[in-house]
Backbone as ProteinMPNN parsed JSONL, in Angstrom:
{"seq_chain_A": "XXXXXXXXXXXXXXXXXXXXXXXXXXXXXXXXXXXXXXXXXXXXXXXXXXXXXXXXXXXXXXXXXXXXXXXXXXXXXXXXXXXXXXXXXXXXXXXXXXXXXXXXXXXXXXXXXXXXXXXXXXXXXXXXXXXXXXXXXXXXXXXXXXXXXXXXXXXXXXXXXXXXXXXXXX", "coords_chain_A": {"N_chain_A": [[33.814, -107.971, 49.336], [31.814, -107.533, 47.434], [30.214, -109.909, 47.565], [29.197, -109.649, 50.164], [27.629, -107.319, 49.868], [25.784, -108.123, 47.928], [24.175, -109.803, 49.389], [22.684, -108.167, 50.965], [19.669, -106.387, 51.721], [17.38, -103.905, 50.449], [15.658, -102.901, 52.319], [15.201, -101.325, 55.481], [15.196, -100.159, 58.907], [14.282, -96.82, 59.823], [16.129, -94.355, 61.401], [16.227, -91.442, 63.603], [18.281, -89.934, 62.554], [18.305, -90.814, 59.884], [15.882, -89.741, 58.976], [16.385, -86.975, 59.207], [18.576, -86.8, 57.444], [17.348, -87.503, 55.014], [15.464, -85.446, 54.806], [17.13, -83.161, 54.64], [18.503, -83.668, 52.231], [16.33, -83.649, 50.444], [15.468, -81.024, 50.735], [17.704, -79.678, 49.734], [17.624, -80.528, 47.059], [15.236, -79.328, 46.257], [15.986, -76.682, 46.447], [17.949, -76.334, 44.473], [16.838, -77.138, 42.099], [14.539, -75.696, 40.155], [12.034, -76.569, 39.12], [11.087, -78.942, 40.438], [11.505, -81.048, 43.347], [13.398, -83.104, 42.505], [15.62, -85.2, 40.574], [16.761, -84.082, 37.358], [17.29, -85.926, 35.431], [16.276, -89.242, 35.227], [17.328, -92.254, 35.797], [16.396, -95.506, 35.064], [15.864, -98.625, 36.889], [15.971, -100.993, 35.551], [17.384, -104.092, 34.895], [19.221, -103.791, 36.883], [20.631, -104.128, 40.205], [19.53, -102.235, 42.685], [19.281, -99.699, 45.187], [18.744, -98.521, 48.608], [20.988, -99.617, 51.071], [22.454, -101.342, 53.892], [25.655, -101.564, 55.085], [27.338, -103.97, 56.782], [29.664, -103.335, 59.295], [31.506, -104.528, 61.476], [29.991, -103.986, 64.517], [28.496, -101.969, 63.512], [26.298, -100.478, 61.114], [26.676, -99.275, 57.995], [25.015, -96.855, 56.195], [24.133, -96.753, 52.74], [23.832, -96.172, 49.183], [23.303, -98.439, 46.633], [24.091, -99.49, 43.352], [24.168, -101.789, 40.805], [25.044, -103.791, 37.959], [22.748, -106.347, 37.264], [23.418, -109.78, 37.805], [26.119, -109.687, 37.08], [29.333, -110.588, 37.785], [32.151, -109.558, 39.72], [32.366, -106.851, 38.863], [33.937, -103.7, 38.119], [34.525, -101.288, 40.727], [32.974, -98.22, 41.593], [33.181, -95.517, 43.656], [30.848, -93.205, 44.609], [30.833, -89.993, 45.567], [29.032, -87.784, 47.519], [27.588, -84.405, 47.574], [27.894, -82.071, 50.296], [25.496, -82.409, 51.634], [24.87, -85.07, 51.667], [23.797, -88.349, 50.489], [21.495, -88.121, 47.979], [18.698, -88.03, 45.677], [19.816, -87.28, 43.142], [22.5, -88.116, 43.362], [22.093, -90.85, 43.764], [21.007, -91.398, 41.254], [23.235, -90.911, 39.621], [24.81, -93.061, 40.455], [23.222, -95.157, 39.444], [23.526, -94.667, 36.693], [26.266, -95.267, 36.327], [26.116, -97.985, 36.958], [24.547, -98.91, 34.837], [26.462, -98.722, 32.905], [28.061, -100.83, 33.497], [29.411, -100.884, 35.938], [29.932, -101.427, 39.484], [28.417, -99.426, 41.555], [28.629, -97.407, 44.386], [27.313, -95.304, 46.81], [28.185, -93.972, 49.656], [27.078, -92.963, 52.919], [28.985, -90.752, 53.979], [29.21, -89.074, 56.159], [28.359, -90.486, 58.238], [30.042, -92.694, 58.652], [33.193, -93.86, 57.344], [34.513, -96.131, 54.835], [35.818, -98.613, 52.664], [36.607, -101.154, 50.255], [39.375, -100.906, 48.264], [40.27, -102.285, 46.044], [40.508, -102.42, 42.608], [39.123, -99.981, 42.364], [37.4, -96.951, 41.62], [36.755, -93.426, 41.962], [34.368, -90.825, 42.275], [33.073, -87.495, 42.519], [31.024, -84.703, 43.612], [31.082, -81.213, 44.077], [31.581, -80.676, 47.426], [32.149, -83.371, 47.518], [33.773, -83.541, 45.261], [36.151, -82.337, 46.116], [36.806, -84.204, 48.129], [37.148, -86.419, 46.492], [39.531, -85.75, 45.053], [41.335, -85.542, 47.258], [41.165, -88.14, 48.369], [42.015, -89.772, 46.224], [44.639, -88.866, 45.982], [45.6, -89.691, 48.426], [45.267, -92.5, 48.553], [46.946, -94.939, 46.941], [45.836, -97.173, 45.745], [43.551, -96.525, 44.381], [42.195, -96.53, 41.216], [41.227, -94.631, 39.379], [40.125, -91.221, 39.412], [37.51, -88.895, 39.332], [36.68, -85.679, 39.623], [33.973, -83.654, 39.589], [33.435, -81.003, 40.224], [34.672, -78.685, 42.656], [36.204, -77.142, 45.519], [39.526, -76.102, 45.168], [41.567, -74.457, 46.071], [42.485, -72.103, 48.657], [42.659, -70.644, 51.933], [44.36, -72.575, 54.34], [42.707, -74.263, 57.061], [41.343, -75.31, 60.266], [39.356, -77.157, 59.599], [39.939, -77.657, 56.942], [42.816, -78.544, 56.482], [44.705, -78.925, 54.462], [45.597, -77.737, 51.234], [44.221, -78.545, 48.106], [45.782, -78.221, 45.79], [48.284, -78.533, 46.809], [48.388, -81.139, 47.577], [47.272, -83.021, 45.716], [48.418, -84.19, 42.622]], "CA_chain_A": [[32.851, -106.922, 49.549], [30.689, -107.73, 46.521], [29.335, -110.946, 48.094], [28.497, -109.081, 51.313], [26.622, -106.37, 49.418], [24.72, -108.831, 47.227], [23.286, -110.452, 50.345], [21.926, -107.153, 51.689], [18.406, -105.954, 51.12], [17.176, -102.453, 50.449], [14.784, -102.483, 53.41], [15.83, -101.118, 56.77], [14.49, -99.243, 59.778], [14.771, -95.453, 59.749], [16.418, -93.682, 62.664], [16.042, -89.991, 63.514], [19.328, -89.436, 61.65], [17.849, -91.083, 58.519], [14.828, -88.784, 58.647], [17.049, -85.689, 58.993], [19.365, -86.907, 56.215], [16.419, -87.491, 53.891], [14.888, -84.107, 54.732], [18.15, -82.228, 54.162], [18.706, -83.943, 50.812], [15.158, -83.193, 49.7], [15.501, -79.567, 50.742], [18.753, -79.269, 48.807], [17.131, -80.747, 45.7], [14.238, -78.3, 45.974], [16.656, -75.393, 46.319], [18.749, -76.217, 43.259], [16.036, -77.46, 40.92], [13.352, -74.858, 40.284], [10.771, -77.212, 38.745], [10.625, -79.912, 41.425], [12.555, -81.605, 44.198], [13.815, -84.384, 41.958], [16.678, -85.055, 39.582], [16.253, -83.817, 36.012], [17.439, -87.184, 34.707], [15.863, -90.35, 36.081], [17.779, -93.51, 35.231], [15.594, -96.594, 35.617], [16.612, -99.72, 37.524], [15.855, -102.21, 34.746], [18.655, -104.79, 34.746], [20.128, -103.417, 37.965], [20.348, -104.276, 41.627], [19.67, -100.849, 43.117], [18.51, -99.266, 46.335], [19.462, -98.261, 49.842], [21.461, -100.806, 51.778], [23.28, -101.154, 55.079], [26.867, -102.38, 54.978], [27.809, -104.321, 58.131], [31.07, -103.051, 59.606], [31.539, -104.872, 62.89], [28.663, -103.805, 65.111], [27.935, -100.774, 62.892], [25.754, -100.648, 59.766], [26.9, -98.063, 57.225], [24.007, -96.664, 55.146], [24.668, -96.451, 51.418], [22.996, -96.48, 48.027], [24.047, -99.351, 45.769], [23.556, -99.794, 42.028], [25.088, -102.7, 40.126], [24.374, -104.567, 36.913], [22.277, -107.64, 37.755], [24.033, -110.961, 37.228], [27.499, -109.466, 36.674], [30.282, -110.822, 38.872], [33.441, -108.865, 39.686], [32.338, -105.56, 38.161], [34.777, -102.701, 38.779], [33.814, -100.494, 41.722], [33.068, -96.765, 41.577], [32.618, -94.844, 44.817], [30.244, -91.934, 44.226], [30.856, -89.151, 46.755], [27.984, -86.761, 47.419], [27.826, -83.081, 48.115], [27.934, -82.068, 51.76], [24.19, -82.779, 52.19], [24.741, -86.519, 51.703], [23.28, -89.065, 49.323], [20.113, -87.777, 47.637], [18.256, -88.662, 44.429], [20.758, -87.065, 42.036], [23.663, -88.983, 43.587], [21.608, -92.199, 43.482], [20.875, -91.512, 39.801], [24.6, -91.051, 39.093], [25.186, -94.456, 40.711], [22.502, -95.999, 38.476], [24.154, -94.479, 35.379], [27.486, -96.07, 36.325], [25.715, -99.4, 36.921], [24.127, -99.192, 33.454], [27.698, -98.815, 32.118], [28.782, -102.035, 33.887], [30.148, -100.711, 37.188], [29.295, -101.564, 40.784], [28.5, -98.075, 42.101], [28.138, -97.296, 45.755], [27.377, -93.97, 47.407], [28.103, -94.156, 51.104], [26.797, -91.796, 53.752], [30.3, -90.552, 54.577], [29.161, -88.355, 57.424], [28.046, -91.467, 59.262], [31.312, -93.39, 58.858], [33.809, -94.151, 56.067], [35.136, -97.429, 54.681], [35.604, -99.289, 51.376], [37.681, -101.959, 49.679], [39.819, -100.134, 47.099], [40.75, -103.122, 44.953], [39.802, -102.082, 41.366], [38.181, -98.932, 42.74], [37.44, -95.591, 41.094], [35.977, -92.541, 42.822], [33.891, -89.604, 41.638], [32.339, -86.695, 43.48], [30.471, -83.414, 43.23], [31.214, -80.124, 45.043], [32.378, -81.176, 48.544], [32.606, -84.692, 47.087], [34.879, -83.344, 44.327], [37.339, -82.14, 46.961], [37.115, -85.494, 48.751], [37.665, -87.27, 45.409], [40.948, -85.424, 44.848], [42.11, -85.896, 48.448], [41.222, -89.598, 48.524], [42.848, -90.309, 45.147], [46.023, -88.544, 46.322], [45.925, -90.434, 49.646], [45.223, -93.955, 48.395], [47.496, -95.345, 45.647], [45.042, -98.263, 45.192], [42.47, -95.989, 43.557], [42.599, -96.623, 39.812], [40.866, -93.403, 38.671], [39.31, -90.283, 40.172], [36.921, -87.81, 38.534], [36.013, -84.662, 40.425], [33.185, -82.837, 38.671], [33.767, -79.649, 40.654], [34.977, -78.61, 44.076], [37.201, -76.132, 45.862], [40.909, -76.582, 45.091], [42.484, -73.537, 46.745], [41.927, -71.391, 49.793], [43.526, -70.629, 53.104], [44.192, -73.737, 55.225], [42.0, -74.027, 58.314], [41.212, -76.528, 61.063], [38.516, -78.093, 58.871], [40.587, -77.925, 55.651], [44.221, -78.26, 56.767], [45.551, -79.041, 53.268], [45.055, -77.245, 49.96], [44.289, -79.607, 47.086], [46.884, -78.014, 44.867], [49.496, -78.987, 47.468], [48.282, -82.567, 47.88], [46.964, -83.812, 44.529], [49.216, -83.801, 41.454]], "C_chain_A": [[31.621, -107.14, 48.677], [29.718, -108.77, 47.062], [28.54, -110.433, 49.289], [27.371, -108.162, 50.869], [25.482, -107.045, 48.675], [23.718, -109.449, 48.193], [22.426, -109.463, 51.118], [20.628, -106.822, 50.968], [18.277, -104.452, 51.222], [16.325, -101.993, 51.622], [15.578, -102.345, 54.702], [14.971, -100.175, 57.588], [15.103, -97.856, 59.661], [14.955, -94.895, 61.153], [16.086, -92.204, 62.516], [17.057, -89.391, 62.55], [18.915, -89.649, 60.196], [16.8, -90.066, 58.084], [15.439, -87.412, 58.368], [17.82, -85.713, 57.687], [18.464, -86.812, 54.998], [15.819, -86.097, 53.711], [15.885, -83.108, 54.174], [18.378, -82.433, 52.675], [17.548, -83.461, 49.97], [15.121, -81.682, 49.628], [16.545, -79.032, 49.789], [18.256, -79.408, 47.378], [16.109, -79.679, 45.326], [14.896, -76.95, 45.731], [17.393, -75.246, 44.99], [17.985, -76.54, 41.985], [14.719, -76.697, 40.993], [12.038, -75.577, 39.987], [10.231, -78.133, 39.836], [11.803, -80.419, 42.234], [12.926, -83.007, 43.722], [14.914, -84.138, 40.927], [16.068, -84.833, 38.201], [16.339, -85.055, 35.137], [17.061, -88.296, 35.67], [16.235, -91.652, 35.382], [17.006, -94.651, 35.88], [16.488, -97.696, 36.188], [16.488, -101.034, 36.759], [17.234, -102.819, 34.538], [19.667, -104.48, 35.833], [19.678, -103.977, 39.303], [20.571, -102.875, 42.182], [18.793, -100.571, 44.319], [19.384, -99.003, 47.537], [19.796, -99.575, 50.525], [22.156, -100.383, 53.062], [24.456, -102.105, 54.961], [27.347, -102.693, 56.389], [29.314, -104.074, 58.268], [31.24, -103.274, 61.1], [30.138, -104.756, 63.45], [27.94, -102.574, 64.554], [27.385, -101.115, 61.516], [25.845, -99.312, 59.038], [25.813, -97.919, 56.158], [24.667, -96.243, 53.833], [23.596, -96.693, 50.373], [23.848, -97.309, 47.093], [23.323, -99.514, 44.446], [24.597, -100.634, 41.306], [24.335, -103.42, 39.016], [24.001, -105.945, 37.461], [23.01, -108.774, 37.039], [25.475, -110.801, 36.777], [28.399, -109.652, 37.888], [31.546, -110.004, 38.642], [33.444, -107.595, 38.84], [33.284, -104.593, 38.869], [33.926, -101.791, 39.661], [34.044, -99.01, 41.478], [32.423, -96.26, 42.864], [32.103, -93.497, 44.348], [30.125, -91.104, 45.5], [29.889, -87.985, 46.551], [28.489, -85.379, 47.763], [27.743, -83.179, 49.633], [26.597, -82.48, 52.381], [23.955, -84.284, 52.192], [24.14, -87.087, 50.427], [21.805, -88.702, 49.135], [19.836, -88.339, 46.244], [19.225, -88.453, 43.261], [21.98, -87.979, 42.168], [23.268, -90.439, 43.324], [21.48, -92.417, 41.969], [22.245, -91.648, 39.135], [25.08, -92.494, 39.295], [24.502, -95.397, 39.719], [23.099, -95.871, 37.079], [25.448, -95.28, 35.28], [27.144, -97.559, 36.239], [25.268, -99.801, 35.518], [25.344, -99.348, 32.543], [28.571, -99.996, 32.559], [29.56, -101.96, 35.189], [29.28, -101.037, 38.396], [29.481, -100.208, 41.458], [27.909, -98.05, 43.498], [28.379, -95.889, 46.273], [27.14, -94.14, 48.903], [27.741, -92.853, 51.79], [28.059, -91.515, 54.564], [30.276, -89.773, 55.882], [28.755, -89.278, 58.56], [29.326, -92.199, 59.641], [31.867, -93.741, 57.491], [34.344, -95.584, 56.046], [34.823, -98.048, 53.345], [36.822, -100.102, 51.0], [38.096, -101.271, 48.38], [40.42, -100.981, 45.992], [39.887, -102.858, 43.719], [38.758, -100.984, 41.602], [38.471, -97.623, 42.023], [36.611, -94.743, 42.049], [35.563, -91.314, 42.021], [33.092, -88.823, 42.657], [31.974, -85.328, 42.948], [30.637, -82.423, 44.374], [32.108, -80.573, 46.204], [32.946, -82.542, 48.187], [33.727, -84.618, 46.062], [36.186, -83.153, 45.07], [37.769, -83.457, 47.593], [37.67, -86.461, 47.712], [39.151, -87.017, 45.199], [41.797, -85.858, 46.042], [42.268, -87.411, 48.59], [42.105, -90.236, 47.454], [44.329, -90.035, 45.426], [46.502, -89.375, 47.513], [46.092, -91.929, 49.413], [45.736, -94.375, 47.021], [46.737, -96.514, 45.006], [43.896, -97.795, 44.313], [42.962, -95.933, 42.112], [42.288, -95.363, 39.012], [40.023, -92.531, 39.59], [38.81, -89.187, 39.257], [36.167, -86.888, 39.479], [35.283, -83.734, 39.467], [33.364, -81.362, 38.979], [34.011, -79.694, 42.15], [36.113, -77.636, 44.312], [38.602, -76.734, 45.881], [41.879, -75.713, 45.879], [41.761, -72.87, 47.904], [42.895, -71.475, 50.952], [43.288, -71.89, 53.939], [43.5, -73.337, 56.528], [41.938, -75.342, 59.083], [40.389, -77.587, 60.328], [39.108, -78.497, 57.517], [42.081, -77.641, 55.787], [45.138, -78.304, 55.54], [44.843, -78.458, 52.057], [45.226, -78.35, 48.93], [45.482, -79.462, 46.166], [48.221, -78.426, 45.479], [49.537, -80.499, 47.674], [48.142, -83.421, 46.632], [47.76, -83.278, 43.334], [48.368, -83.408, 40.275]], "O_chain_A": [[30.497, -106.947, 49.14], [28.508, -108.546, 47.027], [27.355, -110.737, 49.426], [26.275, -108.212, 51.426], [24.336, -106.605, 48.768], [22.543, -109.603, 47.858], [21.528, -109.873, 51.853], [20.522, -106.966, 49.75], [18.986, -103.806, 51.994], [16.275, -100.795, 51.899], [16.49, -103.123, 54.985], [14.119, -99.472, 57.045], [16.305, -97.723, 59.428], [14.05, -94.957, 61.985], [15.708, -91.756, 61.433], [16.744, -88.454, 61.816], [19.14, -88.776, 59.357], [16.829, -89.586, 56.951], [15.059, -86.753, 57.4], [17.741, -84.768, 56.902], [18.789, -86.106, 54.043], [15.683, -85.622, 52.584], [15.531, -82.291, 53.324], [18.44, -81.458, 51.926], [17.759, -82.915, 48.886], [14.785, -81.112, 48.589], [16.306, -78.037, 49.103], [18.445, -78.502, 46.567], [16.117, -79.18, 44.201], [14.425, -76.163, 44.91], [17.454, -74.147, 44.438], [18.46, -76.234, 40.892], [13.865, -77.025, 41.816], [11.011, -75.215, 40.561], [9.036, -78.105, 40.127], [12.958, -80.24, 41.849], [12.779, -83.979, 44.463], [15.111, -83.013, 40.468], [14.984, -85.338, 37.909], [15.551, -85.216, 34.205], [17.493, -88.283, 36.823], [15.532, -92.097, 34.476], [16.963, -94.755, 37.105], [17.704, -97.695, 35.993], [16.867, -102.085, 37.277], [18.148, -102.147, 34.062], [20.834, -104.855, 35.726], [18.499, -104.263, 39.509], [21.697, -102.377, 42.152], [17.705, -101.131, 44.457], [20.594, -99.224, 47.509], [18.996, -100.511, 50.552], [22.411, -99.199, 53.281], [24.278, -103.306, 54.761], [27.726, -101.781, 57.124], [30.117, -104.544, 57.461], [31.135, -102.34, 61.895], [29.202, -105.356, 62.923], [26.891, -102.184, 65.067], [27.95, -101.958, 60.819], [25.184, -98.342, 59.408], [25.7, -98.786, 55.292], [25.631, -95.478, 53.823], [22.581, -97.337, 50.641], [24.981, -96.94, 46.786], [22.101, -99.658, 44.408], [25.762, -100.247, 41.206], [23.127, -103.634, 39.117], [24.836, -106.63, 38.053], [23.198, -108.734, 35.823], [26.012, -111.708, 36.141], [28.247, -108.962, 38.897], [31.956, -109.787, 37.502], [34.434, -107.303, 38.17], [33.423, -104.654, 40.091], [32.753, -101.554, 39.374], [35.164, -98.586, 41.191], [31.255, -96.542, 43.13], [32.85, -92.725, 43.748], [29.392, -91.478, 46.415], [29.935, -87.293, 45.534], [29.632, -85.19, 48.18], [27.543, -84.264, 50.181], [26.566, -82.866, 53.55], [22.918, -84.732, 52.682], [23.998, -86.391, 49.422], [20.977, -88.943, 50.014], [20.672, -89.057, 45.694], [19.43, -89.372, 42.468], [22.436, -88.551, 41.178], [24.04, -91.183, 42.719], [21.806, -93.491, 41.465], [22.397, -92.418, 38.187], [25.691, -93.075, 38.399], [25.128, -96.328, 39.21], [23.174, -96.86, 36.35], [25.704, -95.908, 34.253], [27.811, -98.309, 35.525], [25.572, -100.902, 35.058], [25.268, -100.03, 31.521], [29.687, -100.158, 32.065], [30.3, -102.889, 35.513], [28.054, -100.939, 38.341], [30.587, -99.877, 41.887], [26.837, -98.598, 43.753], [29.485, -95.354, 46.191], [26.025, -94.417, 49.343], [28.06, -91.771, 51.298], [28.192, -91.978, 55.697], [31.246, -89.818, 56.638], [28.803, -88.884, 59.726], [29.655, -92.31, 60.822], [31.092, -93.909, 56.549], [34.597, -96.178, 57.094], [33.669, -98.018, 52.915], [37.943, -99.77, 51.385], [37.266, -101.072, 47.492], [41.032, -100.433, 45.075], [38.671, -103.047, 43.766], [37.64, -101.064, 41.091], [39.625, -97.235, 41.841], [35.849, -95.277, 42.855], [36.323, -90.825, 41.186], [32.496, -89.407, 43.562], [32.538, -84.856, 41.962], [30.36, -82.759, 45.525], [33.293, -80.829, 45.987], [34.095, -82.843, 48.513], [34.552, -85.528, 45.988], [37.208, -83.732, 44.704], [38.953, -83.792, 47.595], [38.57, -87.243, 48.018], [39.945, -87.958, 45.168], [42.851, -86.469, 45.868], [43.354, -87.906, 48.889], [42.867, -91.155, 47.756], [45.179, -90.877, 45.138], [47.68, -89.722, 47.594], [46.966, -92.556, 50.012], [45.035, -94.189, 46.027], [46.969, -96.819, 43.836], [43.324, -98.594, 43.571], [44.012, -95.359, 41.825], [43.005, -95.049, 38.062], [39.294, -93.038, 40.442], [39.582, -88.608, 38.492], [35.15, -87.267, 40.059], [35.911, -83.095, 38.622], [33.436, -80.549, 38.057], [33.6, -80.637, 42.827], [36.891, -77.343, 43.404], [38.837, -77.753, 46.53], [42.922, -76.203, 46.314], [40.561, -73.064, 48.096], [43.83, -72.276, 50.948], [42.14, -72.238, 54.217], [43.679, -72.227, 57.03], [42.424, -76.368, 58.608], [40.686, -78.778, 60.421], [38.802, -79.575, 57.008], [42.572, -76.632, 55.28], [46.244, -77.766, 55.585], [43.643, -78.655, 51.872], [46.262, -79.014, 48.89], [46.121, -80.448, 45.8], [49.19, -78.646, 44.752], [50.601, -81.068, 47.918], [48.821, -84.439, 46.5], [47.775, -82.076, 43.07], [48.9, -83.057, 39.221]]}, "name": "protein", "num_of_chains": 1, "seq": "XXXXXXXXXXXXXXXXXXXXXXXXXXXXXXXXXXXXXXXXXXXXXXXXXXXXXXXXXXXXXXXXXXXXXXXXXXXXXXXXXXXXXXXXXXXXXXXXXXXXXXXXXXXXXXXXXXXXXXXXXXXXXXXXXXXXXXXXXXXXXXXXXXXXXXXXXXXXXXXXXXXXXXXXXX"}
């Protein structure tokens, strides 16, 4: 997976879905940050390979944000799971922070399609992504560590949330 991602570039064409995704993320940032529609912390890309990429998966290209330390082979992988609005600047900044600490961080647009190699993989997420972090860590024994910053753990099961976290994750 690392070799495939290193060969990708940050440039790509924008579809209507990309424009909507970007608009929703920007609107979310504006709603939660009173000063401006940007993250309060801005981690630079010095010494990193960072930016939006497309991961080829058969005839599909999965959009994602990638941040990795430049020149480092076989760095451990951290999947960064976004809130329900998708990957926006704060999530990208979290990926850059992990990359500065020596990790290959990737934030996939999970509402487009899912997929990742879990060899030496960790996962972290916020809000909706926190719930997904717990569920994925409980589901996949290959995940080495999971950190959920916050997210709903209890509630009545429903068609969209058939399992309660407290029943699934130890």
